[in-house]
CSV table of C-alpha atoms in Angstrom, one decimal:
chain,number,residue,atom,x,y,z
A,19,MET,CA,27.5,141.4,135.2
A,20,ARG,CA,26.5,137.9,134.2
A,21,ASP,CA,28.9,135.3,134.9
A,22,SER,CA,29.7,133.8,131.4
A,23,PRO,CA,28.8,134.7,127.8
A,24,GLY,CA,26.2,132.0,127.4
A,25,CYS,CA,23.8,134.4,129.7
A,26,GLY,CA,23.3,137.3,127.7
A,27,LEU,CA,26.7,138.4,126.1
A,28,ARG,CA,25.8,136.9,122.6
A,29,PRO,CA,28.7,134.3,122.4
A,30,CYS,CA,29.4,132.8,119.0
A,31,PRO,CA,30.9,129.3,119.2
A,32,GLY,CA,32.3,128.3,116.0
A,33,TYR,CA,31.4,131.8,114.4
A,34,GLU,CA,33.3,132.6,111.3
A,35,GLU,CA,32.8,136.1,109.8
A,36,GLN,CA,31.7,134.9,106.2
A,37,ASN,CA,29.3,138.0,105.3
A,38,THR,CA,26.1,135.7,105.0
A,39,ASP,CA,23.5,138.4,106.1
A,40,THR,CA,22.2,138.4,102.7
A,41,PRO,CA,19.2,136.0,102.8
A,42,MET,CA,19.0,133.4,100.1
A,43,LYS,CA,17.2,133.6,97.1
A,44,LYS,CA,14.1,131.3,96.9
A,45,THR,CA,12.8,130.5,93.4
A,46,GLY,CA,10.1,128.2,94.3
A,47,LYS,CA,10.7,126.2,91.1
A,48,ALA,CA,12.3,122.3,91.2
A,49,THR,CA,15.5,122.0,89.4
A,50,PRO,CA,15.9,118.8,87.3
A,51,LYS,CA,17.9,117.2,90.0
A,52,THR,CA,15.1,117.6,92.3
A,53,GLN,CA,12.7,116.6,89.8
A,54,ALA,CA,14.7,113.3,89.0
A,55,ALA,CA,15.1,112.8,92.9
A,56,LYS,CA,11.3,112.8,93.3
A,57,LYS,CA,11.1,110.1,90.4
A,58,THR,CA,13.4,107.7,91.5
A,59,ALA,CA,12.7,108.4,95.2
A,60,PRO,CA,11.1,104.8,96.8
A,61,LYS,CA,7.4,104.4,97.5
A,62,LYS,CA,6.6,103.7,100.7
A,63,ALA,CA,3.4,101.3,102.0
A,64,ASP,CA,0.4,102.6,103.3
A,65,SER,CA,0.9,101.2,106.7
A,66,VAL,CA,4.6,100.4,107.7
A,67,PRO,CA,7.7,101.8,105.8
A,68,GLN,CA,9.8,99.0,104.0
A,69,LYS,CA,13.5,99.3,103.6
A,70,THR,CA,14.7,99.1,100.1
A,71,ASP,CA,18.0,99.5,98.4
A,72,ALA,CA,16.7,102.4,96.2
A,73,ALA,CA,18.0,105.0,98.7
A,74,PRO,CA,21.5,104.0,99.2
A,75,LEU,CA,22.0,103.6,95.1
A,76,ASP,CA,20.0,107.3,94.5
A,77,LEU,CA,22.9,108.7,97.1
A,78,VAL,CA,25.6,107.0,95.2
A,79,ALA,CA,24.0,108.3,91.6
A,80,LEU,CA,23.9,111.9,92.9
A,81,ARG,CA,27.4,111.8,94.1
A,82,GLU,CA,28.8,110.6,91.2
A,83,ARG,CA,26.7,113.4,89.4
A,84,ILE,CA,28.3,115.8,91.7
A,85,ASP,CA,32.0,114.3,90.8
A,86,GLY,CA,31.2,114.9,87.0
A,87,ILE,CA,30.2,118.4,87.5
A,88,ASP,CA,32.8,119.3,89.7
A,89,ARG,CA,35.4,117.8,87.2
A,90,HIS,CA,33.4,119.8,84.3
A,91,ILE,CA,33.9,123.0,86.5
A,92,GLN,CA,37.5,122.5,86.9
A,93,GLU,CA,37.8,122.1,83.1
A,94,LEU,CA,36.1,125.3,82.6
A,95,ILE,CA,38.0,127.2,85.1
A,96,GLY,CA,41.1,126.1,83.4
A,97,GLU,CA,39.7,127.1,79.8
A,98,ARG,CA,38.8,130.6,81.3
A,99,ALA,CA,42.4,130.8,82.7
A,100,GLN,CA,43.7,130.2,78.8
A,101,PHE,CA,41.6,132.8,77.5
A,102,ALA,CA,42.8,135.2,80.1
A,103,ASN,CA,46.2,134.6,79.2
A,104,GLN,CA,45.5,134.8,75.5
A,105,VAL,CA,43.9,138.2,76.6
A,106,GLY,CA,47.0,139.3,78.1
A,107,LYS,CA,49.3,138.3,74.9
A,108,ALA,CA,46.8,140.6,72.8
A,109,LYS,CA,47.7,143.6,75.0
A,110,GLY,CA,50.9,143.3,74.6
A,111,LYS,CA,53.8,143.3,76.6
A,112,LEU,CA,52.8,145.8,79.5
A,113,ALA,CA,55.1,147.0,82.2
A,114,ALA,CA,53.2,145.2,85.1
A,115,ALA,CA,50.3,143.6,86.5
A,116,VAL,CA,48.6,146.8,87.2
A,117,ASP,CA,48.5,147.5,83.5
A,118,TYR,CA,46.1,144.5,83.0
A,119,TYR,CA,44.0,145.0,85.5
A,120,ARG,CA,40.7,146.7,84.4
A,121,PRO,CA,38.2,147.3,87.1
A,122,GLU,CA,35.4,148.2,84.7
A,123,ARG,CA,35.5,145.1,82.9
A,124,GLU,CA,35.3,143.0,86.1
A,125,ALA,CA,32.6,145.0,87.3
A,126,GLN,CA,30.5,144.0,84.5
A,127,VAL,CA,31.2,140.6,84.7
A,128,LEU,CA,30.0,140.2,88.2
A,129,ARG,CA,27.0,142.1,87.6
A,130,ARG,CA,26.0,139.9,85.2
A,131,VAL,CA,26.5,136.9,87.6
A,132,VAL,CA,24.0,139.0,89.7
A,133,ASP,CA,21.5,139.3,87.1
A,134,ARG,CA,21.8,136.0,85.9
A,135,ASN,CA,21.4,134.2,89.6
A,136,ASP,CA,18.0,132.3,90.3
A,137,GLY,CA,19.4,130.8,93.3
A,138,PRO,CA,19.8,128.6,95.4
A,139,LEU,CA,23.1,130.4,96.3
A,140,ASN,CA,23.0,134.0,97.1
A,141,ASP,CA,24.5,136.9,95.0
A,142,GLU,CA,27.2,137.8,97.5
A,143,VAL,CA,28.4,134.3,97.4
A,144,LEU,CA,28.5,133.9,93.7
A,145,VAL,CA,29.9,137.1,93.6
A,146,ARG,CA,32.7,135.9,96.0
A,147,LEU,CA,33.4,132.8,94.0
A,148,PHE,CA,33.5,134.5,90.5
A,149,ARG,CA,36.1,137.4,91.9
A,150,GLU,CA,38.4,134.6,93.3
A,151,ILE,CA,38.5,133.1,90.0
A,152,MET,CA,39.2,136.5,88.3
A,153,SER,CA,41.8,137.2,90.8
A,154,ALA,CA,43.4,133.5,90.3
A,155,CYS,CA,43.3,134.3,86.6
A,156,LEU,CA,44.9,137.8,86.4
A,157,ALA,CA,47.9,136.6,89.0
A,158,GLN,CA,49.0,134.1,86.2
A,159,GLN,CA,50.6,137.7,84.6
A,160,GLU,CA,52.0,138.7,88.2
A,161,PRO,CA,50.2,139.0,91.4
A,162,LEU,CA,48.6,142.9,92.2
A,163,LYS,CA,50.4,144.5,95.0
A,164,ILE,CA,47.9,146.1,97.5
A,165,GLY,CA,48.6,148.5,100.4
A,166,TYR,CA,46.0,148.7,103.0
A,167,LEU,CA,45.9,149.6,106.8
A,168,GLY,CA,47.9,147.1,108.9
A,169,PRO,CA,48.7,144.7,110.4
A,170,GLU,CA,47.6,141.8,109.1
A,171,GLY,CA,44.3,140.7,110.3
A,172,THR,CA,42.2,144.3,110.0
A,173,HIS,CA,38.9,145.0,108.4
A,174,SER,CA,40.8,146.6,105.7
A,175,GLN,CA,42.3,143.5,104.9
A,176,GLN,CA,38.8,141.8,104.5
A,177,ALA,CA,37.9,144.8,102.2
A,178,VAL,CA,40.9,143.9,100.0
A,179,TYR,CA,40.0,140.5,99.6
A,180,LYS,CA,36.5,141.4,99.0
A,181,HIS,CA,37.6,143.5,95.9
A,182,PHE,CA,40.6,141.8,94.5
A,183,GLY,CA,40.1,138.3,95.9
A,184,HIS,CA,43.1,136.5,97.6
A,185,SER,CA,45.4,135.6,94.7
A,186,ILE,CA,47.2,139.0,95.6
A,187,HIS,CA,50.3,140.3,97.4
A,188,GLY,CA,49.0,142.3,100.4
A,189,LEU,CA,51.3,145.2,102.0
A,190,PRO,CA,49.6,145.9,105.4
A,191,LEU,CA,51.0,149.6,106.3
A,192,ALA,CA,51.1,151.5,109.5
A,193,SER,CA,48.3,154.3,108.6
A,194,ILE,CA,46.4,155.9,106.0
A,195,GLU,CA,48.9,158.3,105.0
A,196,GLU,CA,51.6,155.5,104.5
A,197,VAL,CA,48.9,153.7,102.1
A,198,PHE,CA,48.7,156.8,99.8
A,199,GLN,CA,52.3,157.3,99.9
A,200,GLU,CA,53.1,153.6,98.7
A,201,VAL,CA,50.6,153.8,96.0
A,202,GLU,CA,52.2,157.4,94.9
A,203,ALA,CA,55.5,156.0,94.8
A,204,GLY,CA,54.6,152.9,92.5
A,205,HIS,CA,55.3,150.4,95.9
A,206,ALA,CA,51.7,149.4,95.7
A,207,ASP,CA,49.5,149.0,92.3
A,208,PHE,CA,46.6,150.0,94.6
A,209,GLY,CA,45.8,151.0,98.1
A,210,VAL,CA,42.4,150.4,100.0
A,211,VAL,CA,41.5,153.0,102.7
A,212,PRO,CA,38.2,153.4,104.9
A,213,VAL,CA,36.2,156.4,104.3
A,214,GLU,CA,33.2,156.3,106.0
A,215,ASN,CA,31.0,154.2,108.5
A,216,SER,CA,27.5,153.9,108.4
A,217,THR,CA,27.1,154.7,112.2
A,218,GLN,CA,29.8,156.9,113.1
A,219,GLY,CA,30.2,158.8,109.6
A,220,THR,CA,33.2,159.9,107.6
A,221,ILE,CA,36.9,159.2,108.6
A,222,GLN,CA,38.4,162.3,108.2
A,223,SER,CA,42.0,161.3,107.8
A,224,THR,CA,41.0,160.0,104.5
A,225,LEU,CA,39.3,162.9,103.1
A,226,ASP,CA,42.2,165.1,104.2
A,227,MET,CA,44.5,162.8,102.0
A,228,PHE,CA,42.6,163.8,99.2
A,229,LEU,CA,43.2,167.6,99.7
A,230,THR,CA,46.9,167.0,98.3
A,231,SER,CA,47.3,163.7,96.9
A,232,LYS,CA,47.3,163.2,92.8
A,233,LEU,CA,45.6,159.5,93.5
A,234,LYS,CA,42.7,158.8,92.0
A,235,ILE,CA,39.7,156.7,93.4
A,236,CYS,CA,39.1,153.6,91.1
A,237,GLY,CA,36.7,151.6,93.4
A,238,GLU,CA,34.6,151.0,96.3
A,239,VAL,CA,34.0,148.4,98.9
A,240,GLU,CA,31.0,147.7,101.3
A,241,LEU,CA,31.9,145.5,104.3
A,242,ARG,CA,29.4,144.7,106.8
A,243,VAL,CA,31.6,144.7,110.0
A,244,HIS,CA,31.4,142.8,112.6
A,245,GLN,CA,33.1,143.2,116.4
A,246,HIS,CA,34.0,140.5,118.8
A,247,LEU,CA,35.3,140.9,122.3
A,248,LEU,CA,38.7,138.8,121.9
A,249,SER,CA,40.9,137.8,124.9
A,250,ARG,CA,43.8,135.1,125.4
A,251,ASN,CA,41.5,132.9,127.7
A,252,GLY,CA,38.4,133.9,126.3
A,253,GLN,CA,36.8,134.8,129.8
A,254,ILE,CA,35.3,138.3,130.8
A,255,GLU,CA,35.9,138.1,134.3
A,256,GLY,CA,38.9,139.9,135.3
A,257,ILE,CA,39.2,142.0,132.2
A,258,GLU,CA,41.0,145.7,133.3
A,259,ARG,CA,41.4,146.9,129.9
A,260,VAL,CA,40.2,146.8,126.4
A,261,TYR,CA,42.0,147.8,123.2
A,262,SER,CA,40.7,148.8,119.9
A,263,HIS,CA,40.6,151.5,117.4
A,264,PRO,CA,38.6,154.5,118.5
A,265,GLN,CA,35.7,154.0,115.5
A,266,SER,CA,35.2,150.5,117.1
A,267,PHE,CA,34.9,151.9,120.5
A,268,ALA,CA,32.3,154.2,119.2
A,269,GLN,CA,30.4,151.2,117.4
A,270,CYS,CA,30.5,149.2,120.7
A,271,LYS,CA,29.9,151.8,123.0
A,272,ALA,CA,26.2,150.6,124.8
A,273,TRP,CA,27.8,147.0,124.8
A,274,LEU,CA,31.0,148.2,126.8
A,275,ARG,CA,28.7,150.5,128.9
A,276,GLN,CA,26.7,147.1,130.0
A,277,TYR,CA,29.0,144.4,130.0
A,278,LEU,CA,32.3,146.3,130.7
A,279,PRO,CA,31.8,149.7,132.5
A,280,LYS,CA,35.2,150.1,134.8
A,281,ALA,CA,37.5,148.5,132.3
A,282,GLU,CA,39.9,151.3,130.8
A,283,LYS,CA,39.4,151.9,126.9
A,284,ILE,CA,42.7,152.3,125.3
A,285,ALA,CA,42.8,153.5,121.6
A,286,VAL,CA,45.3,152.2,119.4
A,287,SER,CA,45.9,152.6,115.4
A,288,SER,CA,44.0,149.4,114.3
A,289,ASN,CA,42.2,146.7,115.6
A,290,ALA,CA,44.9,144.3,114.5
A,291,GLU,CA,46.9,146.2,116.6
A,292,ALA,CA,44.7,146.0,119.9
A,293,ALA,CA,44.6,142.1,119.1
A,294,ARG,CA,48.5,141.7,118.9
A,295,ARG,CA,48.7,143.8,122.5
A,296,ALA,CA,45.6,141.7,124.0
A,297,ARG,CA,47.4,138.4,123.8
A,298,SER,CA,50.0,139.2,126.1
A,299,SER,CA,47.8,139.2,129.1
A,300,ASP,CA,45.0,137.7,130.7
A,301,ASP,CA,43.5,141.1,132.1
A,302,ALA,CA,43.6,142.5,128.6
A,303,ALA,CA,41.1,142.3,125.7
A,304,ALA,CA,40.2,143.4,122.3
A,305,ILE,CA,37.5,144.5,120.0
A,306,ALA,CA,38.3,143.2,116.8
A,307,GLY,CA,37.1,141.4,113.9
A,308,ILE,CA,37.4,137.4,114.2
A,309,SER,CA,40.1,137.3,111.6
A,310,ALA,CA,42.3,138.7,114.0
A,311,ALA,CA,41.4,136.2,116.6
A,312,ASN,CA,42.6,133.8,114.2
A,313,VAL,CA,45.7,135.5,113.3
A,314,TYR,CA,46.9,136.2,116.9
A,315,GLY,CA,45.6,133.0,118.6
A,316,LEU,CA,42.8,134.9,120.6
A,317,LYS,CA,39.3,133.4,121.7
A,318,SER,CA,36.1,135.2,121.2
A,319,ILE,CA,34.5,136.1,124.6
A,320,ALA,CA,31.4,137.5,122.8
A,321,GLY,CA,30.1,138.8,119.5
A,322,PRO,CA,29.0,140.5,117.5
A,323,ILE,CA,28.9,143.1,119.7
A,324,GLU,CA,28.3,146.3,117.5
A,325,ASP,CA,25.5,148.5,118.6
A,326,ARG,CA,24.0,148.0,115.4
A,327,PRO,CA,23.5,145.0,113.3
A,328,ASP,CA,23.6,146.8,110.0
A,329,ASN,CA,27.1,148.4,110.8
A,330,THR,CA,29.1,148.7,107.3
A,331,THR,CA,32.3,150.4,106.6
A,332,ARG,CA,32.9,151.7,103.0
A,333,PHE,CA,36.3,151.3,101.8
A,334,LEU,CA,37.8,153.5,98.6
A,335,VAL,CA,40.2,151.7,96.2
A,336,ILE,CA,43.0,154.4,95.3
A,337,GLY,CA,45.3,154.2,92.2
A,338,ARG,CA,47.4,156.4,89.8
A,339,GLU,CA,45.1,156.7,86.9
A,340,LEU,CA,41.1,157.0,86.1
A,341,PHE,CA,39.4,153.9,84.2
A,342,PRO,CA,36.7,153.8,81.3
A,343,PRO,CA,32.7,153.6,82.4
A,344,SER,CA,31.7,150.5,83.5
A,345,GLY,CA,27.7,151.4,83.1
A,346,ASN,CA,26.9,152.0,86.8
A,347,ASP,CA,29.4,154.5,88.3
A,348,ARG,CA,29.9,157.0,90.7
A,349,THR,CA,32.1,160.3,90.5
A,350,SER,CA,33.8,162.0,93.5
A,351,LEU,CA,34.9,165.5,93.4
A,352,LEU,CA,36.5,167.9,95.7
A,353,VAL,CA,35.1,171.5,94.9
A,354,PHE,CA,36.3,175.1,96.3
A,355,ILE,CA,33.8,177.5,96.2
A,356,LYS,CA,33.9,181.2,95.4
A,357,ASP,CA,32.7,183.4,98.3
A,358,GLN,CA,29.3,184.8,96.9
A,359,PRO,CA,25.9,184.4,98.0
A,360,GLY,CA,24.2,181.2,96.9
A,361,ALA,CA,27.5,179.6,96.0
A,362,LEU,CA,26.5,176.3,96.8
A,363,TYR,CA,23.3,176.2,95.1
A,364,HIS,CA,25.0,177.4,91.9
A,365,VAL,CA,27.5,174.6,92.4
A,366,LEU,CA,25.0,171.6,92.9
A,367,GLU,CA,22.6,173.2,90.6
A,368,PRO,CA,24.0,171.9,87.0
A,369,PHE,CA,24.0,168.1,88.4
A,370,ALA,CA,20.3,168.4,89.0
A,371,LYS,CA,19.8,170.2,85.5
A,372,HIS,CA,21.5,167.2,83.9
A,373,GLY,CA,19.8,164.4,85.9
A,374,LEU,CA,22.5,163.7,87.8
A,375,SER,CA,21.8,162.6,91.2
A,376,MET,CA,24.1,163.5,94.1
A,377,ASN,CA,25.2,160.7,97.0
A,378,ARG,CA,26.7,162.7,99.5
A,379,ILE,CA,28.3,165.8,100.4
A,380,GLU,CA,30.8,166.9,103.1
A,381,SER,CA,32.8,170.0,103.6
A,382,ARG,CA,36.5,169.9,105.1
A,383,PRO,CA,38.7,172.8,105.8
A,384,GLY,CA,40.7,173.3,102.6
A,385,HIS,CA,44.3,174.0,104.0
A,386,THR,CA,44.4,176.6,101.4
A,387,GLY,CA,43.6,179.9,103.7
A,388,LEU,CA,41.8,180.7,106.7
A,389,TRP,CA,38.4,179.6,106.8
A,390,GLN,CA,38.4,178.2,103.4
A,391,TYR,CA,36.6,174.9,102.8
A,392,GLY,CA,36.4,172.3,100.3
A,393,PHE,CA,33.4,170.2,99.5
A,394,PHE,CA,33.6,166.6,98.9
A,395,ILE,CA,30.8,165.7,96.5
A,396,ASP,CA,29.7,161.9,95.2
A,397,ILE,CA,27.4,162.1,92.2
A,398,SER,CA,26.0,159.1,89.8
A,399,GLY,CA,27.9,158.9,86.7
A,400,HIS,CA,31.3,158.9,85.2
A,401,VAL,CA,33.2,162.0,84.1
A,402,HIS,CA,33.4,160.4,80.4
A,403,GLU,CA,29.9,160.6,79.9
A,404,GLU,CA,27.8,163.7,78.0
A,405,ALA,CA,25.8,164.8,80.9
A,406,MET,CA,28.6,164.7,83.6
A,407,ARG,CA,30.8,166.6,80.8
A,408,ARG,CA,28.4,169.2,80.7
A,409,ALA,CA,27.5,169.7,84.4
A,410,LEU,CA,31.2,169.8,85.4
A,411,HIS,CA,31.8,172.5,82.7
A,412,GLU,CA,28.8,174.7,84.0
A,413,LEU,CA,30.3,174.3,87.3
A,414,ALA,CA,33.5,175.9,86.6
A,415,ASP,CA,31.5,179.4,86.3
A,416,TYR,CA,30.8,179.1,90.2
A,417,ALA,CA,33.6,177.3,91.7
A,418,GLN,CA,37.1,178.6,92.2
A,419,GLU,CA,38.6,175.1,91.7
A,420,VAL,CA,37.0,171.6,90.8
A,421,LYS,CA,39.4,168.5,91.4
A,422,VAL,CA,38.1,165.0,89.8
A,423,LEU,CA,39.2,162.5,92.7
A,424,GLY,CA,37.6,159.7,90.7
A,425,SER,CA,35.0,157.9,88.7
A,426,TYR,CA,34.4,154.0,89.3
A,427,PRO,CA,32.1,151.1,89.6
A,428,VAL,CA,29.8,151.2,92.2
A,429,ALA,CA,30.1,148.7,94.8
A,430,ILE,CA,28.9,145.0,94.0
A,431,ALA,CA,27.1,142.8,96.8
């Protein structure tokens, strides 16, 4: 083992988890500002550069121009908020904030942001900026209450902020089951739960909840997950035990095998809980996101330490109703098939017949009888679209039961 993270542990001084993996777009075009800068730039003599007053004056002018743009942006945001208020009034007096929220409308707005983007900021940055503007405008009525797998500092909380912005009221809960229960009871407007990881596969406890729950999927979030080894003193020497969620242990097993092969691995309910426990002793560490380090006062020993750099977790947004199509949607189904030859083939055939692409299929014990299984199927399209209607109608001839879990906008940036 090396003596310090500077000798191969991939340390990250000053690291902030800001999801900057997407490369910045380059248009290759000179903007009006760069053209103006070129025209006003001081000319240099062929031999010795000469000092002029032009450069400082240009810097002052550019800063004044930026200040003017900032004022204009602020005025436009205020104007947008006023129109958002008028939209709320046009809908009449509604019961709660959830009645004003329209995920299909937000998805359409954000797709247009991406379509208009010519740089230099990348799509993810612009989507995040507009998401926060919409979040603040919606919160004028009343902040949405969003349940998620807590405590504070989990990747689930990051997924909440990515999808809803920061102008919400977050409800950290002890388990995925409790997230479902709080949304069903109306104590939370929506919930955010993990459903699959790109390296470790499906989160079975989430799928099992849909076997009995009446909630609907009304959104999805894809979050690039970076894991860090955190401790109270920031030193790897003397670490005897590591706390983390089982999924995170699996995502970092090669790193742990190389650098902490003798440390005890203790599974806990969430990475934030791991960070909370690790802060009490110098011989303990946690695997968690950098946001957990900020919340619980820990230092990063090394990171990112996940075995795959494209490690991504998909989250589902759960609510109490279906929403209209956004134009680029996905439908999740739970299908119980009749026990007959070719049953699964006959279940899938209507989707191919009507030009609907299947994104995912997975079986789970159906809890309806011994050796009875349900199939979770993701299909491109929305249940309110004609092709999907026809496919579901034909599906009924071969399926014992078909449950529409949700139709929702495909994840954006």
